[in-house]
Coordinates of C-alpha atoms and ligand atoms in Angstrom, one line a residue:
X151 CA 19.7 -96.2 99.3
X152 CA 16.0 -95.2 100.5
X153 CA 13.5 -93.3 99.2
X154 CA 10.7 -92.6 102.0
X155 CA 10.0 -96.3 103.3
X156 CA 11.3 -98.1 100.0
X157 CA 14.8 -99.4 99.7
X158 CA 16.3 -99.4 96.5
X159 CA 19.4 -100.9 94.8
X160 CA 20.7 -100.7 91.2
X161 CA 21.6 -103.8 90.0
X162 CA 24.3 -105.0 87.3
X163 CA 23.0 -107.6 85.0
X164 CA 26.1 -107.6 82.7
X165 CA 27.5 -105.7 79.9
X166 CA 26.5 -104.7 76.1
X167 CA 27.9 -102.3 73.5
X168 CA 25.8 -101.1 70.8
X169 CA 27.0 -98.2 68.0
X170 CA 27.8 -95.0 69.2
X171 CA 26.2 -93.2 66.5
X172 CA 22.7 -94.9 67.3
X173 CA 23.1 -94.5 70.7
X174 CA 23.2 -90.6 70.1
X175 CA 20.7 -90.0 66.9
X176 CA 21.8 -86.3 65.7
X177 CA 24.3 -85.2 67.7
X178 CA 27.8 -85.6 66.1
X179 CA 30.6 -88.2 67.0
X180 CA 32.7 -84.8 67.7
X181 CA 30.6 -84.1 71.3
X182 CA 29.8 -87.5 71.8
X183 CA 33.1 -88.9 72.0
X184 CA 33.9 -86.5 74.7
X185 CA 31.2 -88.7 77.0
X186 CA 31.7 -91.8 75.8
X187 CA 34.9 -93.3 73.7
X188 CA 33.9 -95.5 70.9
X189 CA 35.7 -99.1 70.5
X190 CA 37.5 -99.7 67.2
X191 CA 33.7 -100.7 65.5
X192 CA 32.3 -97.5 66.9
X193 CA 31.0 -99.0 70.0
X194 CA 30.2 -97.8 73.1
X195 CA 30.5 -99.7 76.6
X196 CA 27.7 -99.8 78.7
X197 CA 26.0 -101.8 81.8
X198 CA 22.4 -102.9 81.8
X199 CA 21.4 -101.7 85.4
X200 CA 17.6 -103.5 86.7
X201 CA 16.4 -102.0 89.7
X202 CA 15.9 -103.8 93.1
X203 CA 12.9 -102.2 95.6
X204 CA 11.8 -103.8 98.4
X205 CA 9.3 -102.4 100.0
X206 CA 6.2 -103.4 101.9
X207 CA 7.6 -106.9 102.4
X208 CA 7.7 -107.1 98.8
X209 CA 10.8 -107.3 96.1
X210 CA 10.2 -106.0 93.2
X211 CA 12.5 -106.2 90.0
X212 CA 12.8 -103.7 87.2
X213 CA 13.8 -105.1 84.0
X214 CA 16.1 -108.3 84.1
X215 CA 18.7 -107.8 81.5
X216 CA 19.9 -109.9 77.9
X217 CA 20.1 -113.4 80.1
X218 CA 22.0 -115.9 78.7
X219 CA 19.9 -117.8 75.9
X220 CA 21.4 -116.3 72.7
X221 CA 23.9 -117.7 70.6
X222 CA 27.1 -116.8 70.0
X223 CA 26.9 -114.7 67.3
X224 CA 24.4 -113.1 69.1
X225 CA 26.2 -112.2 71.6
X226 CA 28.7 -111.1 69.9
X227 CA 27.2 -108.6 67.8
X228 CA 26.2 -106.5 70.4
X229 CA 29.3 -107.7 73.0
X230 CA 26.8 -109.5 75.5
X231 CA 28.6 -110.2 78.6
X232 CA 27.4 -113.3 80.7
X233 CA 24.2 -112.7 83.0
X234 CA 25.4 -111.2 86.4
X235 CA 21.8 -110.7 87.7
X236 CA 21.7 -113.2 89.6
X237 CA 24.7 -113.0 91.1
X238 CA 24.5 -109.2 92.0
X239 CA 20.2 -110.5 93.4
X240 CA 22.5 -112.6 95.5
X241 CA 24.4 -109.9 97.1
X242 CA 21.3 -108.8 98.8
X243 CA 20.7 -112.2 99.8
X244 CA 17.8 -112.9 97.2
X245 CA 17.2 -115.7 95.3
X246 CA 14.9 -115.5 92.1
X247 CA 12.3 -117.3 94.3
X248 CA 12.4 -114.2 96.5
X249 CA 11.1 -111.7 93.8
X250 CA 7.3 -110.8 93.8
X251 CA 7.0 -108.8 91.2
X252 CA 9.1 -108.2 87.6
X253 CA 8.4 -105.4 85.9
X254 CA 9.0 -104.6 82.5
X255 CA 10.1 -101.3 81.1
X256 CA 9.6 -102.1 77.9
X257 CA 10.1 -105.8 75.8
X258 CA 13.6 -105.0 74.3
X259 CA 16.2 -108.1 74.3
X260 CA 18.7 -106.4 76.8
X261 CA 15.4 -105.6 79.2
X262 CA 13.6 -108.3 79.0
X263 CA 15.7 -111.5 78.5
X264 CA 16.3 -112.2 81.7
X265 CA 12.6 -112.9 82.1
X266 CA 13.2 -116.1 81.0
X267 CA 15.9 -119.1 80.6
X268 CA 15.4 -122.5 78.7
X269 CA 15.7 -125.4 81.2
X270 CA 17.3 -128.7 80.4
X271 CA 14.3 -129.9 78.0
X272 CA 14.9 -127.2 76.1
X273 CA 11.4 -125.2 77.0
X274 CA 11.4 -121.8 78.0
X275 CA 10.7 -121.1 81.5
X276 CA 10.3 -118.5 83.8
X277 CA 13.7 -117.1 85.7
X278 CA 11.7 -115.9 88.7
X279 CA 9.6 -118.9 89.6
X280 CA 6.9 -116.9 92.0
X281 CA 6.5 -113.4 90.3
X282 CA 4.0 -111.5 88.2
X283 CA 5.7 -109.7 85.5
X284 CA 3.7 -106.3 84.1
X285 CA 4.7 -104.6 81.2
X286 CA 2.2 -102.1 79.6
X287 CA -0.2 -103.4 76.9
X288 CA 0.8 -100.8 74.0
X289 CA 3.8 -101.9 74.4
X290 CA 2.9 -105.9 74.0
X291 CA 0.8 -104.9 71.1
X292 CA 3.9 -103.2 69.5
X293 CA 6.3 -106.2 70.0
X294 CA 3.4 -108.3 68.7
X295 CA 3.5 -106.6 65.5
X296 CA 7.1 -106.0 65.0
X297 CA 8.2 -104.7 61.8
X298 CA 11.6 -104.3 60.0
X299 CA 12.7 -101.2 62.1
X300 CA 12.1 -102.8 65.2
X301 CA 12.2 -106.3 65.0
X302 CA 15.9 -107.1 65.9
X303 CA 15.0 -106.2 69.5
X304 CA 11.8 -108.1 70.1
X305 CA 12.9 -111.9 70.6
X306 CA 9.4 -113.6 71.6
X307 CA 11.2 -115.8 73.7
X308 CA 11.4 -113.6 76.3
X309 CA 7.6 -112.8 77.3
X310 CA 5.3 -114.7 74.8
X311 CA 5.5 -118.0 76.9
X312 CA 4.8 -115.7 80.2
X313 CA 2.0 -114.3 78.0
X314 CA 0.6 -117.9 77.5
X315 CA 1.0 -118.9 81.1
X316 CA -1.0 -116.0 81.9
X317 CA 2.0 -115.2 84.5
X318 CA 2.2 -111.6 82.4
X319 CA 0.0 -108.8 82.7
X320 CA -0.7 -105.8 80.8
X321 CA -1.3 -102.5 82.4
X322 CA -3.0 -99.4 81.2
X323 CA -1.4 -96.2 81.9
X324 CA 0.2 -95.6 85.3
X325 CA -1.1 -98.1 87.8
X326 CA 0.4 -98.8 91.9
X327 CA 1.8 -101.9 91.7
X328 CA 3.6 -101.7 95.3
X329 CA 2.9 -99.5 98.4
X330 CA 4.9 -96.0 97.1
X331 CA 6.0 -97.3 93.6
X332 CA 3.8 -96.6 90.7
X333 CA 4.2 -97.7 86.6
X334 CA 5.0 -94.2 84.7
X335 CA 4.7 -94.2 81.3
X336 CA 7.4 -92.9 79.3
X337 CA 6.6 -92.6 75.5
X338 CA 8.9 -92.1 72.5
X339 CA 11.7 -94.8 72.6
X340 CA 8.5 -96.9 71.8
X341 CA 5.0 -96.1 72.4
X342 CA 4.4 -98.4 75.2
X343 CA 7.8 -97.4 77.3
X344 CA 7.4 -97.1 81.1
X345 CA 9.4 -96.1 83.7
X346 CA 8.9 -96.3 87.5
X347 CA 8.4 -93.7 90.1
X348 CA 8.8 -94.2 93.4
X349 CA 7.0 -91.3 96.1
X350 CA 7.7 -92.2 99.5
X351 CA 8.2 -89.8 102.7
X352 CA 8.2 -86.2 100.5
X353 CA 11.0 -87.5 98.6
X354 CA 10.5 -89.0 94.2
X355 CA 12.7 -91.5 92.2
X356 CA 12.4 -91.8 88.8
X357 CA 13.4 -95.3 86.8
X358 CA 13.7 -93.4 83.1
X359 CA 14.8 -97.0 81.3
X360 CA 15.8 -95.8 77.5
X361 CA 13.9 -92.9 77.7
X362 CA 17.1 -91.4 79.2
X363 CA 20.0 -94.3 79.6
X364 CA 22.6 -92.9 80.5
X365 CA 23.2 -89.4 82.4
X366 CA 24.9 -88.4 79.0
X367 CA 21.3 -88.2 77.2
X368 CA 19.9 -85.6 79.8
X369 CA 20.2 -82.8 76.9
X370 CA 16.6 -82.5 75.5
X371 CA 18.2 -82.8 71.9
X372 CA 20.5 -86.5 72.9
X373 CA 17.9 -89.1 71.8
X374 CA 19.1 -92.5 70.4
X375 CA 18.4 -93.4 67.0
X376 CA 16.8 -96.5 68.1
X377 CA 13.5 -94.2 69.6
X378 CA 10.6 -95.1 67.0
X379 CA 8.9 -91.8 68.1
X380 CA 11.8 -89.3 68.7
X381 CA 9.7 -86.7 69.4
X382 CA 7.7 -88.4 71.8
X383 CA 10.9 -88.8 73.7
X384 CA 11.5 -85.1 73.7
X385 CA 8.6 -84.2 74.6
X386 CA 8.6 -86.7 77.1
X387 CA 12.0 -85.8 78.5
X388 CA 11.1 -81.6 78.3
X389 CA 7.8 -83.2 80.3
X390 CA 9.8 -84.7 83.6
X391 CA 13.3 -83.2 83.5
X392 CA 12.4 -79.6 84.7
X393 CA 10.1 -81.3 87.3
X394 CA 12.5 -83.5 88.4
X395 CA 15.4 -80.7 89.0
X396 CA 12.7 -78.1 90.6
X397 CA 12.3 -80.9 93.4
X398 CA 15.6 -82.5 93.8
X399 CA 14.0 -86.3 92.4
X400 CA 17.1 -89.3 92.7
X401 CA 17.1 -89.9 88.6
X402 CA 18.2 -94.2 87.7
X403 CA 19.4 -94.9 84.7
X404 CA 19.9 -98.2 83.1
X405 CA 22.4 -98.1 80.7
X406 CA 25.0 -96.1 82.3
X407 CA 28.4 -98.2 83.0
X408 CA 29.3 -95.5 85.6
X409 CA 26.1 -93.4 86.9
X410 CA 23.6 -95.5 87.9
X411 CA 21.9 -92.7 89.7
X412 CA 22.0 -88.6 90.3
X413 CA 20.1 -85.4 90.5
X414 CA 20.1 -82.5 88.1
X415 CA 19.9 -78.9 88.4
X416 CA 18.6 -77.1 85.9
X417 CA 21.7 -74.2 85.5
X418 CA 19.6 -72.3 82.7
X419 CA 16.7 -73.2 81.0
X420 CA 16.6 -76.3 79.2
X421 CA 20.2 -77.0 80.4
X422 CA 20.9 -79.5 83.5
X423 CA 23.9 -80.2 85.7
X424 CA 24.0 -83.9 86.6
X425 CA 25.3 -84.4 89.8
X426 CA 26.0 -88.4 90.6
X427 CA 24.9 -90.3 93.5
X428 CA 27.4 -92.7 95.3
X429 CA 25.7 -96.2 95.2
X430 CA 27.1 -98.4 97.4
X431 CA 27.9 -101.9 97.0
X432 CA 27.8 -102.0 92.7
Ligands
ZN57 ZN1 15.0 -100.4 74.3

């Protein structure tokens, strides 16, 4: 799909389930279920969906997915999949040499693992051999001091040896870092969260990464129990949604094993209708 002059495509980096409860914070099993079925642990299926953009002559990548360096159990405690990033990068005839930029929504295993891969000698090495990666700053600093609520998510791994290269650069706030496409922050799941907005030819897209990850969280009041600032992702969320349905933006969203992307209408205030965009090709 385009927006403006920028072409974007969801990508499908493989699959994950984490607990349905968590994934939905307050609101009861009863409506959830209806949106999503839990497995026989309570697990819900999902997709982690980067983002392709070219634009410019440039590719840029949004978030890269768990990768493959975990261990078995690992893997099997949140149902990792194998890595199809590259493979679904390879569709559109790229190879990791071919991306320019990586960025980062936010440092979380199954967003940032991909960043990296160990190589035969068993050091950790970047996936995509010429890019900058960019994540904001507040949200390094948060990873860097990682505490027992948060710390089963932040595997070092995957950007402290890009943060020793110097190959991985902290940004302040929103910041253009491709002709059209713009860092956005998006605070509450943690402080440092971004997403990406793309303005291009009088029309917006909106990356919303776990701010909103699936289409089922567009309610104000469906925030995951992971968010360390819950009420930063509400008033976050009660900041862009209305905005985004006044003037029809094209919504991604990265956890969503069926939607990657839609628009919403906003049917009553506070209430949105989410109405799914065909993607073709994922
Ligand atoms: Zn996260």
């Amino acid at each position: 799909m385009r927006i403006g002059r920028v072409e974007i495509h969801p990508l499908n980096a493989g699959t994950l389930r984490l607990d349905g409860g968590a994934m939905f914070g307050v609101v009861p099993r009863t409506l959830w279920e209806q949106k999503m079925q839990p497995d026989e642990k309570n697990r819900i299926g999902m997709t982690m969906n980067p983002l392709l953009l070219r634009t410019g002559g440039k590719n840029v990548l949004l978030d890269t997915g768990a990768g493959d360096k975990q261990d078995a159990r690992f893997r099997d405690t949140y149902a990792l999949g194998p890595s199809t990033l590259s493979a679904s990068l390879a569709r559109h005839g790229l190879g990791p040499a071919d991306i320019h930029l990586v960025v980062n929504t936010h440092l979380h295993f199954d967003h940032a693992g991909g960043n990296t891969v160990r190589d035969e000698a068993g050091r950790i090495v970047p996936v995509f051999p010429n890019a900058r990666y960019v994540v904001q700053r507040a949200e390094f600093e948060e990873a860097l001091a990682a505490h027992e609520r948060n710390r089963a998510s932040y595997l070092p791994e995957n950007y402290r040896p890009l943060f020793d290269e110097g190959r991985l650069e902290l940004a302040d706030g929103e910041l253009e870092v491709a002709p059209d496409v713009a860092l956005a922050p998006l605070p509450g799941h943690t402080r440092g969260l971004q997403g990406l907005l793309i303005r291009s030819g009088g029309e917006t897209g909106l990356y919303l990464s776990d701010c909103v990850p699936t289409s089922h969280h567009i309610p104000f009041p469906w925030i995951m129990a992971y968010d360390l600032y819950p009420t930063e992702t509400l008033a976050t969320k009660k900041r862009i949604l209305p905005e985004a349905a006044r003037e029809g933006w094209t919504l991604f969203f990265e956890h969503d094993p069926e939607v990657p992307a839609a628009r919403i209408e906003e049917t009553a205030p506070g209430r949105f209708a989410v109405h799914p965009l065909t993607v073709e090709g994922w």
